[in-house]
mmCIF file with all atom_site columns, C-alpha atoms in Angstrom:
data_model
loop_
_atom_site.group_PDB
_atom_site.id
_atom_site.type_symbol
_atom_site.label_atom_id
_atom_site.label_alt_id
_atom_site.label_comp_id
_atom_site.label_asym_id
_atom_site.label_entity_id
_atom_site.label_seq_id
_atom_site.pdbx_PDB_ins_code
_atom_site.Cartn_x
_atom_site.Cartn_y
_atom_site.Cartn_z
_atom_site.occupancy
_atom_site.B_iso_or_equiv
_atom_site.pdbx_formal_charge
_atom_site.auth_seq_id
_atom_site.auth_comp_id
_atom_site.auth_asym_id
_atom_site.auth_atom_id
_atom_site.pdbx_PDB_model_num
ATOM 1  C CA . MET A 1 1  ? 42.142  21.161 -20.758 1.00 84.00 ? 7  MET A CA 1
ATOM 2  C CA . ILE A 1 2  ? 39.780  18.374 -21.746 1.00 88.00 ? 8  ILE A CA 1
ATOM 3  C CA . VAL A 1 3  ? 39.264  17.292 -18.144 1.00 89.00 ? 9  VAL A CA 1
ATOM 4  C CA . GLU A 1 4  ? 38.370  21.058 -17.134 1.00 92.00 ? 10 GLU A CA 1
ATOM 5  C CA . SER A 1 5  ? 36.011  21.099 -19.960 1.00 92.00 ? 11 SER A CA 1
ATOM 6  C CA . ASN A 1 6  ? 34.259  17.992 -19.347 1.00 94.00 ? 12 ASN A CA 1
ATOM 7  C CA . LEU A 1 7  ? 33.895  19.108 -15.626 1.00 96.00 ? 13 LEU A CA 1
ATOM 8  C CA . LYS A 1 8  ? 32.335  22.482 -16.665 1.00 96.00 ? 14 LYS A CA 1
ATOM 9  C CA . GLU A 1 9  ? 30.014  20.804 -19.074 1.00 97.00 ? 15 GLU A CA 1
ATOM 10 C CA . GLU A 1 10 ? 28.862  18.449 -16.395 1.00 97.00 ? 16 GLU A CA 1
ATOM 11 C CA . THR A 1 11 ? 28.402  21.106 -13.973 1.00 98.00 ? 17 THR A CA 1
ATOM 12 C CA . THR A 1 12 ? 26.425  23.003 -16.259 1.00 98.00 ? 18 THR A CA 1
ATOM 13 C CA . ASN A 1 13 ? 24.196  20.044 -16.865 1.00 98.00 ? 19 ASN A CA 1
ATOM 14 C CA . LEU A 1 14 ? 23.877  19.117 -13.259 1.00 98.00 ? 20 LEU A CA 1
ATOM 15 C CA . MET A 1 15 ? 22.835  22.607 -12.559 1.00 99.00 ? 21 MET A CA 1
ATOM 16 C CA . LYS A 1 16 ? 20.257  22.713 -15.362 1.00 99.00 ? 22 LYS A CA 1
ATOM 17 C CA . ARG A 1 17 ? 18.831  19.295 -14.087 1.00 99.00 ? 23 ARG A CA 1
ATOM 18 C CA . TRP A 1 18 ? 18.662  20.461 -10.550 1.00 99.00 ? 24 TRP A CA 1
ATOM 19 C CA . GLU A 1 19 ? 16.837  23.476 -11.664 1.00 99.00 ? 25 GLU A CA 1
ATOM 20 C CA . GLU A 1 20 ? 14.197  21.496 -13.527 1.00 99.00 ? 26 GLU A CA 1
ATOM 21 C CA . GLU A 1 21 ? 13.744  19.373 -10.578 1.00 99.00 ? 27 GLU A CA 1
ATOM 22 C CA . ARG A 1 22 ? 13.477  22.373 -8.292  1.00 99.00 ? 28 ARG A CA 1
ATOM 23 C CA . ILE A 1 23 ? 10.530  23.820 -10.576 1.00 99.00 ? 29 ILE A CA 1
ATOM 24 C CA . ALA A 1 24 ? 9.046   20.252 -10.645 1.00 99.00 ? 30 ALA A CA 1
ATOM 25 C CA . LYS A 1 25 ? 9.100   20.001 -6.931  1.00 99.00 ? 31 LYS A CA 1
ATOM 26 C CA . LEU A 1 26 ? 7.699   23.586 -6.472  1.00 99.00 ? 32 LEU A CA 1
ATOM 27 C CA . GLU A 1 27 ? 4.778   22.857 -8.900  1.00 98.00 ? 33 GLU A CA 1
ATOM 28 C CA . ALA A 1 28 ? 3.948   19.347 -7.102  1.00 99.00 ? 34 ALA A CA 1
ATOM 29 C CA . GLU A 1 29 ? 4.012   21.347 -3.804  1.00 98.00 ? 35 GLU A CA 1
ATOM 30 C CA . GLU A 1 30 ? 1.562   24.026 -5.285  1.00 98.00 ? 36 GLU A CA 1
ATOM 31 C CA . ASN A 1 31 ? -0.627  21.415 -6.798  1.00 98.00 ? 37 ASN A CA 1
ATOM 32 C CA . TYR A 1 32 ? -0.712  19.558 -3.382  1.00 98.00 ? 38 TYR A CA 1
ATOM 33 C CA . LYS A 1 33 ? -1.847  22.813 -1.717  1.00 98.00 ? 39 LYS A CA 1
ATOM 34 C CA . SER A 1 34 ? -4.532  23.456 -4.145  1.00 98.00 ? 40 SER A CA 1
ATOM 35 C CA . THR A 1 35 ? -5.789  19.856 -3.874  1.00 98.00 ? 41 THR A CA 1
ATOM 36 C CA . GLN A 1 36 ? -5.644  19.917 -0.202  1.00 98.00 ? 42 GLN A CA 1
ATOM 37 C CA . ILE A 1 37 ? -7.712  23.205 -0.181  1.00 98.00 ? 43 ILE A CA 1
ATOM 38 C CA . THR A 1 38 ? -10.200 21.677 -2.493  1.00 98.00 ? 44 THR A CA 1
ATOM 39 C CA . SER A 1 39 ? -10.498 18.647 -0.444  1.00 98.00 ? 45 SER A CA 1
ATOM 40 C CA . ASN A 1 40 ? -10.706 20.498 2.859   1.00 98.00 ? 46 ASN A CA 1
ATOM 41 C CA . MET A 1 41 ? -13.837 22.754 1.153   1.00 98.00 ? 47 MET A CA 1
ATOM 42 C CA . GLU A 1 42 ? -15.484 19.422 0.177   1.00 98.00 ? 48 GLU A CA 1
ATOM 43 C CA . ILE A 1 43 ? -15.038 17.660 3.694   1.00 98.00 ? 49 ILE A CA 1
ATOM 44 C CA . GLN A 1 44 ? -16.599 21.020 5.258   1.00 98.00 ? 50 GLN A CA 1
ATOM 45 C CA . LYS A 1 45 ? -19.500 20.941 2.846   1.00 98.00 ? 51 LYS A CA 1
ATOM 46 C CA . LEU A 1 46 ? -20.386 17.410 3.480   1.00 97.00 ? 52 LEU A CA 1
ATOM 47 C CA . LYS A 1 47 ? -20.272 17.760 7.283   1.00 97.00 ? 53 LYS A CA 1
ATOM 48 C CA . ARG A 1 48 ? -22.569 20.931 6.878   1.00 97.00 ? 54 ARG A CA 1
ATOM 49 C CA . ASP A 1 49 ? -24.816 18.772 4.733   1.00 95.00 ? 55 ASP A CA 1
ATOM 50 C CA . VAL A 1 50 ? -24.747 15.857 7.444   1.00 94.00 ? 56 VAL A CA 1
ATOM 51 C CA . GLU A 1 51 ? -25.540 18.483 10.277  1.00 93.00 ? 57 GLU A CA 1
ATOM 52 C CA . ALA A 1 52 ? -28.456 19.707 8.120   1.00 92.00 ? 58 ALA A CA 1
ATOM 53 C CA . ALA A 1 53 ? -29.920 16.193 7.381   1.00 89.00 ? 59 ALA A CA 1
ATOM 54 C CA . ASN A 1 54 ? -29.747 15.338 11.149  1.00 89.00 ? 60 ASN A CA 1
ATOM 55 C CA . ARG A 1 55 ? -31.584 18.527 12.142  1.00 89.00 ? 61 ARG A CA 1
ATOM 56 C CA . ARG A 1 56 ? -34.442 17.671 9.838   1.00 85.00 ? 62 ARG A CA 1
ATOM 57 C CA . PRO A 1 57 ? -37.492 15.825 11.116  1.00 80.00 ? 63 PRO A CA 1
ATOM 58 C CA . ASP A 1 58 ? -37.785 12.398 10.026  1.00 77.00 ? 64 ASP A CA 1
ATOM 59 C CA . ARG A 1 59 ? -40.355 12.006 7.399   1.00 72.00 ? 65 ARG A CA 1
ATOM 60 C CA . PRO A 1 60 ? -42.468 9.075  7.234   1.00 72.00 ? 66 PRO A CA 1
ATOM 61 C CA . ARG A 1 61 ? -41.516 6.505  4.714   1.00 70.00 ? 67 ARG A CA 1
ATOM 62 C CA . PRO A 1 62 ? -44.100 5.832  1.940   1.00 72.00 ? 68 PRO A CA 1
ATOM 63 C CA . LYS A 1 63 ? -45.943 2.582  2.167   1.00 73.00 ? 69 LYS A CA 1
ATOM 64 C CA . PRO A 1 64 ? -44.997 -0.167 -0.183  1.00 71.00 ? 70 PRO A CA 1
ATOM 65 C CA . ILE A 1 65 ? -47.209 -0.905 -3.007  1.00 77.00 ? 71 ILE A CA 1
ATOM 66 C CA . CYS A 1 66 ? -46.558 -4.807 -2.529  1.00 75.00 ? 72 CYS A CA 1
ATOM 67 C CA . SER A 1 67 ? -47.758 -5.761 1.087   1.00 68.00 ? 73 SER A CA 1
ATOM 68 C CA . ILE A 1 68 ? -44.749 -8.192 0.784   1.00 66.00 ? 74 ILE A CA 1
ATOM 69 C CA . LEU A 1 69 ? -42.268 -5.464 0.927   1.00 56.00 ? 75 LEU A CA 1
#
């Protein structure tokens, strides 16, 4: 009886722990997906900014005040 009771208790504890870890894994995966989407959006924005900057005509640089520079 004691062995059977201990087995049931251990099984219950393991199932609870497994469920907690499963939920933590799902949350981590969701966080990863969200971060990946945000990162991809930022990369696309930076690419557009670089392309736009490359299409702009070069502006002349202002002359330095000091003739040494």
